[in-house]
PDB file of C-alpha atoms in Angstrom:
ATOM      1  CA  UNK A 367      -3.801 -25.898 -48.861  1.00  0.00           C
ATOM      2  CA  UNK A 368      -4.566 -29.559 -48.817  1.00  0.00           C
ATOM      3  CA  UNK A 369      -5.603 -29.247 -45.083  1.00  0.00           C
ATOM      4  CA  UNK A 370      -8.038 -26.428 -45.587  1.00  0.00           C
ATOM      5  CA  UNK A 371     -11.146 -28.676 -46.055  1.00  0.00           C
ATOM      6  CA  UNK A 372     -10.497 -30.639 -42.946  1.00  0.00           C
ATOM      7  CA  UNK A 373      -9.960 -27.595 -41.010  1.00  0.00           C
ATOM      8  CA  UNK A 374     -13.044 -26.103 -42.421  1.00  0.00           C
ATOM      9  CA  UNK A 375     -15.266 -28.947 -41.329  1.00  0.00           C
ATOM     10  CA  UNK A 376     -13.533 -29.234 -37.936  1.00  0.00           C
ATOM     11  CA  UNK A 377     -14.924 -25.587 -37.184  1.00  0.00           C
ATOM     12  CA  UNK A 378     -18.441 -26.588 -37.663  1.00  0.00           C
ATOM     13  CA  UNK A 379     -20.549 -26.999 -34.467  1.00  0.00           C
ATOM     14  CA  UNK A 380     -22.204 -30.336 -35.439  1.00  0.00           C
ATOM     15  CA  UNK A 381     -18.854 -32.029 -34.667  1.00  0.00           C
ATOM     16  CA  UNK A 382     -19.500 -31.134 -30.919  1.00  0.00           C
ATOM     17  CA  UNK A 383     -23.000 -32.385 -30.903  1.00  0.00           C
ATOM     18  CA  UNK A 384     -22.453 -35.875 -29.197  1.00  0.00           C
ATOM     19  CA  UNK A 385     -20.306 -34.838 -26.364  1.00  0.00           C
ATOM     20  CA  UNK A 386     -21.866 -31.387 -25.762  1.00  0.00           C
ATOM     21  CA  UNK A 387     -25.483 -32.960 -25.568  1.00  0.00           C
ATOM     22  CA  UNK A 388     -24.259 -35.441 -22.890  1.00  0.00           C
ATOM     23  CA  UNK A 389     -22.161 -32.856 -21.033  1.00  0.00           C
ATOM     24  CA  UNK A 390     -24.824 -30.202 -20.938  1.00  0.00           C
ATOM     25  CA  UNK A 391     -27.421 -32.944 -19.903  1.00  0.00           C
ATOM     26  CA  UNK A 392     -25.214 -34.134 -17.102  1.00  0.00           C
ATOM     27  CA  UNK A 393     -24.410 -30.677 -15.794  1.00  0.00           C
ATOM     28  CA  UNK A 394     -27.969 -29.476 -15.997  1.00  0.00           C
ATOM     29  CA  UNK A 395     -29.173 -32.695 -14.052  1.00  0.00           C
ATOM     30  CA  UNK A 396     -26.312 -32.309 -11.632  1.00  0.00           C
ATOM     31  CA  UNK A 397     -27.128 -28.884 -10.695  1.00  0.00           C
ATOM     32  CA  UNK A 398     -30.885 -29.189 -10.623  1.00  0.00           C
ATOM     33  CA  UNK A 399     -31.257 -32.452  -9.082  1.00  0.00           C
ATOM     34  CA  UNK A 400     -28.828 -32.094  -6.301  1.00  0.00           C
ATOM     35  CA  UNK A 401     -30.035 -28.441  -5.772  1.00  0.00           C
ATOM     36  CA  UNK A 402     -33.756 -29.551  -5.815  1.00  0.00           C
ATOM     37  CA  UNK A 403     -33.073 -32.372  -3.376  1.00  0.00           C
ATOM     38  CA  UNK A 404     -31.271 -30.167  -1.071  1.00  0.00           C
ATOM     39  CA  UNK A 405     -34.018 -27.428  -1.135  1.00  0.00           C
ATOM     40  CA  UNK A 406     -36.709 -30.123  -0.527  1.00  0.00           C
ATOM     41  CA  UNK A 407     -34.883 -31.409   2.628  1.00  0.00           C
ATOM     42  CA  UNK A 408     -33.800 -27.759   3.658  1.00  0.00           C
ATOM     43  CA  UNK A 409     -37.608 -26.957   3.697  1.00  0.00           C
ATOM     44  CA  UNK A 410     -38.206 -30.004   5.939  1.00  0.00           C
ATOM     45  CA  UNK A 411     -35.552 -29.634   8.606  1.00  0.00           C
ATOM     46  CA  UNK A 412     -33.738 -26.970  10.558  1.00  0.00           C
ATOM     47  CA  UNK A 413     -30.390 -29.073  10.748  1.00  0.00           C
ATOM     48  CA  UNK A 414     -27.543 -28.964   8.292  1.00  0.00           C
ATOM     49  CA  UNK A 415     -26.405 -32.643   8.403  1.00  0.00           C
ATOM     50  CA  UNK A 416     -29.466 -34.142   6.785  1.00  0.00           C
ATOM     51  CA  UNK A 417     -29.183 -31.499   4.019  1.00  0.00           C
ATOM     52  CA  UNK A 418     -25.508 -32.339   3.359  1.00  0.00           C
ATOM     53  CA  UNK A 419     -26.210 -36.198   3.507  1.00  0.00           C
ATOM     54  CA  UNK A 420     -29.139 -35.923   1.074  1.00  0.00           C
ATOM     55  CA  UNK A 421     -27.164 -33.771  -1.263  1.00  0.00           C
ATOM     56  CA  UNK A 422     -24.035 -35.959  -1.182  1.00  0.00           C
ATOM     57  CA  UNK A 423     -26.062 -38.981  -1.648  1.00  0.00           C
ATOM     58  CA  UNK A 424     -27.879 -37.416  -4.551  1.00  0.00           C
ATOM     59  CA  UNK A 425     -24.610 -36.306  -6.118  1.00  0.00           C
ATOM     60  CA  UNK A 426     -22.913 -39.825  -6.047  1.00  0.00           C
ATOM     61  CA  UNK A 427     -26.027 -41.797  -6.994  1.00  0.00           C
ATOM     62  CA  UNK A 428     -26.980 -39.225  -9.641  1.00  0.00           C
ATOM     63  CA  UNK A 429     -23.419 -39.291 -11.181  1.00  0.00           C
ATOM     64  CA  UNK A 430     -23.312 -42.870 -11.289  1.00  0.00           C
ATOM     65  CA  UNK A 431     -26.778 -43.242 -12.661  1.00  0.00           C
ATOM     66  CA  UNK A 432     -26.177 -40.757 -15.387  1.00  0.00           C
ATOM     67  CA  UNK A 433     -23.031 -42.425 -16.570  1.00  0.00           C
ATOM     68  CA  UNK A 434     -24.668 -45.858 -16.560  1.00  0.00           C
ATOM     69  CA  UNK A 435     -27.798 -44.625 -18.097  1.00  0.00           C
ATOM     70  CA  UNK A 436     -26.017 -42.604 -20.927  1.00  0.00           C
ATOM     71  CA  UNK A 437     -23.769 -45.682 -21.501  1.00  0.00           C
ATOM     72  CA  UNK A 438     -26.725 -48.224 -21.977  1.00  0.00           C
ATOM     73  CA  UNK A 439     -28.747 -45.667 -23.903  1.00  0.00           C
ATOM     74  CA  UNK A 440     -26.014 -44.915 -26.408  1.00  0.00           C
ATOM     75  CA  UNK A 441     -24.914 -48.699 -26.502  1.00  0.00           C
ATOM     76  CA  UNK A 442     -28.349 -49.593 -27.548  1.00  0.00           C
ATOM     77  CA  UNK A 443     -28.251 -47.005 -30.534  1.00  0.00           C
ATOM     78  CA  UNK A 444     -24.891 -48.499 -31.355  1.00  0.00           C
ATOM     79  CA  UNK A 445     -26.265 -51.874 -31.466  1.00  0.00           C
ATOM     80  CA  UNK A 446     -28.986 -50.817 -33.755  1.00  0.00           C
ATOM     81  CA  UNK A 447     -26.548 -49.108 -36.047  1.00  0.00           C
ATOM     82  CA  UNK A 448     -24.282 -52.265 -36.212  1.00  0.00           C
ATOM     83  CA  UNK A 449     -27.227 -54.563 -37.036  1.00  0.00           C
ATOM     84  CA  UNK A 450     -28.425 -52.215 -39.862  1.00  0.00           C
ATOM     85  CA  UNK A 451     -24.859 -52.341 -41.140  1.00  0.00           C
ATOM     86  CA  UNK A 452     -24.781 -55.985 -41.170  1.00  0.00           C
ATOM     87  CA  UNK A 453     -28.220 -56.198 -42.780  1.00  0.00           C
ATOM     88  CA  UNK A 454     -26.928 -53.822 -45.448  1.00  0.00           C
ATOM     89  CA  UNK A 455     -23.906 -56.086 -46.066  1.00  0.00           C
ATOM     90  CA  UNK A 456     -26.225 -58.985 -46.641  1.00  0.00           C
ATOM     91  CA  UNK A 457     -28.531 -57.051 -49.003  1.00  0.00           C
ATOM     92  CA  UNK A 458     -25.334 -55.780 -51.090  1.00  0.00           C
ATOM     93  CA  UNK A 459     -24.215 -59.342 -51.544  1.00  0.00           C
ATOM     94  CA  UNK A 460     -27.740 -60.724 -52.386  1.00  0.00           C
ATOM     95  CA  UNK A 461     -29.253 -57.917 -54.439  1.00  0.00           C
ATOM     96  CA  UNK A 462     -26.560 -55.672 -55.715  1.00  0.00           C
ATOM     97  CA  UNK A 463     -28.413 -54.214 -58.708  1.00  0.00           C
ATOM     98  CA  UNK A 464     -31.456 -53.340 -56.519  1.00  0.00           C
ATOM     99  CA  UNK A 465     -29.056 -51.726 -54.099  1.00  0.00           C
ATOM    100  CA  UNK A 466     -27.408 -49.791 -56.874  1.00  0.00           C
ATOM    101  CA  UNK A 467     -30.785 -48.437 -58.107  1.00  0.00           C
ATOM    102  CA  UNK A 468     -31.909 -47.527 -54.554  1.00  0.00           C
ATOM    103  CA  UNK A 469     -28.655 -45.583 -54.084  1.00  0.00           C
ATOM    104  CA  UNK A 470     -29.298 -43.672 -57.521  1.00  0.00           C
ATOM    105  CA  UNK A 471     -32.725 -42.923 -56.472  1.00  0.00           C
ATOM    106  CA  UNK A 472     -31.430 -41.183 -53.118  1.00  0.00           C
ATOM    107  CA  UNK A 473     -29.117 -38.962 -55.261  1.00  0.00           C
ATOM    108  CA  UNK A 474     -31.990 -38.290 -57.746  1.00  0.00           C
ATOM    109  CA  UNK A 475     -34.432 -37.323 -54.684  1.00  0.00           C
ATOM    110  CA  UNK A 476     -31.632 -34.942 -53.604  1.00  0.00           C
ATOM    111  CA  UNK A 477     -31.646 -33.008 -57.042  1.00  0.00           C
ATOM    112  CA  UNK A 478     -29.433 -34.853 -59.421  1.00  0.00           C
ATOM    113  CA  UNK A 479     -30.592 -35.792 -62.865  1.00  0.00           C
ATOM    114  CA  UNK A 480     -31.330 -39.421 -63.303  1.00  0.00           C
ATOM    115  CA  UNK A 481     -28.353 -40.159 -65.509  1.00  0.00           C
ATOM    116  CA  UNK A 482     -26.186 -38.269 -63.174  1.00  0.00           C
ATOM    117  CA  UNK A 483     -27.482 -39.969 -60.092  1.00  0.00           C
ATOM    118  CA  UNK A 484     -26.808 -43.293 -61.543  1.00  0.00           C
ATOM    119  CA  UNK A 485     -23.335 -42.272 -62.532  1.00  0.00           C
ATOM    120  CA  UNK A 486     -22.561 -41.071 -59.052  1.00  0.00           C
ATOM    121  CA  UNK A 487     -23.869 -44.251 -57.615  1.00  0.00           C
ATOM    122  CA  UNK A 488     -21.908 -46.460 -59.724  1.00  0.00           C
ATOM    123  CA  UNK A 489     -18.684 -44.503 -58.973  1.00  0.00           C
ATOM    124  CA  UNK A 490     -19.271 -44.483 -55.224  1.00  0.00           C
ATOM    125  CA  UNK A 491     -20.102 -48.278 -55.479  1.00  0.00           C
ATOM    126  CA  UNK A 492     -16.825 -48.858 -57.048  1.00  0.00           C
ATOM    127  CA  UNK A 493     -14.918 -46.747 -54.556  1.00  0.00           C
ATOM    128  CA  UNK A 494     -16.589 -48.202 -51.341  1.00  0.00           C
ATOM    129  CA  UNK A 495     -19.998 -49.688 -51.737  1.00  0.00           C
ATOM    130  CA  UNK A 496     -20.774 -50.183 -48.030  1.00  0.00           C
ATOM    131  CA  UNK A 497     -19.564 -46.898 -46.932  1.00  0.00           C
ATOM    132  CA  UNK A 498     -21.907 -45.228 -49.646  1.00  0.00           C
ATOM    133  CA  UNK A 499     -24.974 -47.169 -48.445  1.00  0.00           C
ATOM    134  CA  UNK A 500     -24.022 -46.756 -44.763  1.00  0.00           C
ATOM    135  CA  UNK A 501     -23.723 -42.947 -45.220  1.00  0.00           C
ATOM    136  CA  UNK A 502     -26.494 -42.246 -47.882  1.00  0.00           C
ATOM    137  CA  UNK A 503     -29.050 -44.833 -47.275  1.00  0.00           C
ATOM    138  CA  UNK A 504     -28.867 -45.502 -43.449  1.00  0.00           C
ATOM    139  CA  UNK A 505     -27.844 -41.893 -42.582  1.00  0.00           C
ATOM    140  CA  UNK A 506     -24.902 -43.098 -40.310  1.00  0.00           C
ATOM    141  CA  UNK A 507     -21.664 -41.033 -40.478  1.00  0.00           C
ATOM    142  CA  UNK A 508     -18.689 -40.323 -38.114  1.00  0.00           C
ATOM    143  CA  UNK A 509     -20.397 -37.120 -36.854  1.00  0.00           C
ATOM    144  CA  UNK A 510     -23.892 -38.901 -35.990  1.00  0.00           C
ATOM    145  CA  UNK A 511     -22.308 -42.291 -34.961  1.00  0.00           C
ATOM    146  CA  UNK A 512     -22.831 -43.068 -31.338  1.00  0.00           C
ATOM    147  CA  UNK A 513     -19.945 -43.263 -28.738  1.00  0.00           C
ATOM    148  CA  UNK A 514     -21.085 -44.897 -25.639  1.00  0.00           C
ATOM    149  CA  UNK A 515     -17.829 -44.488 -23.475  1.00  0.00           C
ATOM    150  CA  UNK A 516     -17.519 -40.960 -24.451  1.00  0.00           C
ATOM    151  CA  UNK A 517     -21.184 -40.135 -23.783  1.00  0.00           C
ATOM    152  CA  UNK A 518     -21.095 -41.858 -20.255  1.00  0.00           C
ATOM    153  CA  UNK A 519     -17.832 -40.230 -19.288  1.00  0.00           C
ATOM    154  CA  UNK A 520     -19.089 -36.682 -20.193  1.00  0.00           C
ATOM    155  CA  UNK A 521     -22.358 -37.257 -18.556  1.00  0.00           C
ATOM    156  CA  UNK A 522     -20.835 -38.647 -15.322  1.00  0.00           C
ATOM    157  CA  UNK A 523     -18.074 -35.984 -15.084  1.00  0.00           C
ATOM    158  CA  UNK A 524     -20.403 -33.154 -15.855  1.00  0.00           C
ATOM    159  CA  UNK A 525     -23.100 -34.284 -13.272  1.00  0.00           C
ATOM    160  CA  UNK A 526     -20.373 -34.463 -10.780  1.00  0.00           C
ATOM    161  CA  UNK A 527     -19.244 -30.894 -11.608  1.00  0.00           C
ATOM    162  CA  UNK A 528     -22.781 -29.652 -11.606  1.00  0.00           C
ATOM    163  CA  UNK A 529     -23.685 -31.346  -8.274  1.00  0.00           C
ATOM    164  CA  UNK A 530     -20.830 -30.074  -6.445  1.00  0.00           C
ATOM    165  CA  UNK A 531     -21.829 -26.567  -6.810  1.00  0.00           C
ATOM    166  CA  UNK A 532     -25.122 -26.943  -4.568  1.00  0.00           C
ATOM    167  CA  UNK A 533     -23.099 -29.103  -2.231  1.00  0.00           C
ATOM    168  CA  UNK A 534     -20.567 -26.098  -1.719  1.00  0.00           C
ATOM    169  CA  UNK A 535     -23.669 -23.865  -0.870  1.00  0.00           C
ATOM    170  CA  UNK A 536     -25.027 -26.481   1.562  1.00  0.00           C
ATOM    171  CA  UNK A 537     -21.545 -26.758   3.250  1.00  0.00           C
ATOM    172  CA  UNK A 538     -20.699 -23.133   3.646  1.00  0.00           C
ATOM    173  CA  UNK A 539     -23.518 -20.800   3.628  1.00  0.00           C
ATOM    174  CA  UNK A 540     -25.637 -20.179   6.617  1.00  0.00           C
ATOM    175  CA  UNK A 541     -28.475 -22.468   7.508  1.00  0.00           C
ATOM    176  CA  UNK A 542     -30.979 -19.789   7.777  1.00  0.00           C
ATOM    177  CA  UNK A 543     -32.882 -19.093   4.486  1.00  0.00           C
ATOM    178  CA  UNK A 544     -30.959 -22.144   2.992  1.00  0.00           C
ATOM    179  CA  UNK A 545     -33.664 -22.738   0.479  1.00  0.00           C
ATOM    180  CA  UNK A 546     -33.259 -19.414  -0.891  1.00  0.00           C
ATOM    181  CA  UNK A 547     -29.601 -19.564  -1.170  1.00  0.00           C
ATOM    182  CA  UNK A 548     -29.750 -22.834  -2.949  1.00  0.00           C
ATOM    183  CA  UNK A 549     -32.510 -21.507  -5.229  1.00  0.00           C
ATOM    184  CA  UNK A 550     -30.494 -18.291  -6.077  1.00  0.00           C
ATOM    185  CA  UNK A 551     -27.176 -20.014  -6.538  1.00  0.00           C
ATOM    186  CA  UNK A 552     -28.550 -22.919  -8.666  1.00  0.00           C
ATOM    187  CA  UNK A 553     -30.274 -20.414 -10.828  1.00  0.00           C
ATOM    188  CA  UNK A 554     -27.190 -18.482 -11.289  1.00  0.00           C
ATOM    189  CA  UNK A 555     -25.298 -21.726 -12.109  1.00  0.00           C
ATOM    190  CA  UNK A 556     -28.018 -22.684 -14.622  1.00  0.00           C
ATOM    191  CA  UNK A 557     -27.668 -19.308 -16.426  1.00  0.00           C
ATOM    192  CA  UNK A 558     -23.914 -19.822 -16.634  1.00  0.00           C
ATOM    193  CA  UNK A 559     -24.328 -23.275 -17.996  1.00  0.00           C
ATOM    194  CA  UNK A 560     -26.831 -22.236 -20.404  1.00  0.00           C
ATOM    195  CA  UNK A 561     -24.548 -19.366 -21.770  1.00  0.00           C
ATOM    196  CA  UNK A 562     -21.549 -21.746 -21.935  1.00  0.00           C
ATOM    197  CA  UNK A 563     -23.471 -24.354 -23.749  1.00  0.00           C
ATOM    198  CA  UNK A 564     -25.006 -21.890 -26.253  1.00  0.00           C
ATOM    199  CA  UNK A 565     -21.590 -20.356 -26.836  1.00  0.00           C
ATOM    200  CA  UNK A 566     -19.903 -23.688 -27.434  1.00  0.00           C
ATOM    201  CA  UNK A 567     -22.722 -24.858 -29.713  1.00  0.00           C
ATOM    202  CA  UNK A 568     -22.984 -21.613 -31.673  1.00  0.00           C
ATOM    203  CA  UNK A 569     -26.720 -21.039 -30.690  1.00  0.00           C
ATOM    204  CA  UNK A 570     -28.674 -18.264 -29.279  1.00  0.00           C
ATOM    205  CA  UNK A 571     -27.598 -17.444 -25.642  1.00  0.00           C
ATOM    206  CA  UNK A 572     -30.609 -15.652 -24.476  1.00  0.00           C
ATOM    207  CA  UNK A 573     -32.983 -18.544 -25.681  1.00  0.00           C
ATOM    208  CA  UNK A 574     -30.553 -21.092 -24.190  1.00  0.00           C
ATOM    209  CA  UNK A 575     -30.667 -19.207 -20.729  1.00  0.00           C
ATOM    210  CA  UNK A 576     -34.327 -18.704 -20.798  1.00  0.00           C
ATOM    211  CA  UNK A 577     -34.977 -22.422 -21.611  1.00  0.00           C
ATOM    212  CA  UNK A 578     -32.621 -23.744 -18.923  1.00  0.00           C
ATOM    213  CA  UNK A 579     -33.612 -21.323 -16.115  1.00  0.00           C
ATOM    214  CA  UNK A 580     -37.395 -21.593 -16.751  1.00  0.00           C
ATOM    215  CA  UNK A 581     -37.563 -25.379 -16.299  1.00  0.00           C
ATOM    216  CA  UNK A 582     -34.876 -25.474 -13.522  1.00  0.00           C
ATOM    217  CA  UNK A 583     -36.846 -22.902 -11.494  1.00  0.00           C
ATOM    218  CA  UNK A 584     -39.961 -24.981 -11.958  1.00  0.00           C
ATOM    219  CA  UNK A 585     -38.393 -27.960 -10.739  1.00  0.00           C
ATOM    220  CA  UNK A 586     -36.782 -26.512  -7.734  1.00  0.00           C
ATOM    221  CA  UNK A 587     -40.015 -24.503  -6.846  1.00  0.00           C
ATOM    222  CA  UNK A 588     -42.154 -27.898  -6.965  1.00  0.00           C
ATOM    223  CA  UNK A 589     -39.471 -29.725  -4.937  1.00  0.00           C
ATOM    224  CA  UNK A 590     -39.658 -26.877  -2.242  1.00  0.00           C
ATOM    225  CA  UNK A 591     -43.214 -27.031  -2.205  1.00  0.00           C
ATOM    226  CA  UNK A 592     -43.234 -30.627  -1.472  1.00  0.00           C
ATOM    227  CA  UNK A 593     -40.652 -30.055   1.291  1.00  0.00           C
ATOM    228  CA  UNK A 594     -42.888 -27.424   2.954  1.00  0.00           C
ATOM    229  CA  UNK A 595     -46.028 -29.639   2.345  1.00  0.00           C
ATOM    230  CA  UNK A 596     -44.462 -32.563   4.387  1.00  0.00           C
ATOM    231  CA  UNK A 597     -42.348 -30.522   6.552  1.00  0.00           C
ATOM    232  CA  UNK A 598     -41.168 -32.484   9.722  1.00  0.00           C
ATOM    233  CA  UNK A 599     -38.169 -32.103  11.663  1.00  0.00           C
ATOM    234  CA  UNK A 600     -35.803 -34.665  10.087  1.00  0.00           C
ATOM    235  CA  UNK A 601     -33.490 -34.582  13.062  1.00  0.00           C
TER     236      UNK A 601
END
């Protein structure tokens, strides 16, 4: 019986938000950027080698870029959180009474009576004053707290997985009408990704598929247009 509250919270989708966001972003970008790059090159050449080279280069560079960018971005968020926590420590040492009243006001604004809010604030202050202020004043908790390494690994790995799919199309399908093969399979990959992401996150599958395929189709279409516009025999 004592484990039921923890199990109940573990089943909530919000616990997956950090890694799921990074993984979906990475896979989507992997599919979309490598497929778009391959489509653009395929529209400008009638040889397979330049398409393979461009797709492979885009895959490697994109995966490293996604991982590095996600790490830097989330690390910046972590630095901000740490700076706010350190500032909160100083405020708690220098103005404890003001901080207590501020905490009580937060609970009062959430619906507690003034007397009750003050009692709750005092009891939480006695239990763990810093944790109470970090959670309720700064809005930082275990779920929302940034994890740079987790986000970087999820983004880089998922980009690689997503980018390999268009590469397989370039390697094994006929060169004739390669742009259309890439477009069709990339759209299929995006539909599958949207459905899996929605299923994992507990959101509407139809809306997720529509959103991801619409923007993916637009990006690939524009890239193909650029390839045709500047079409030259790359070989």
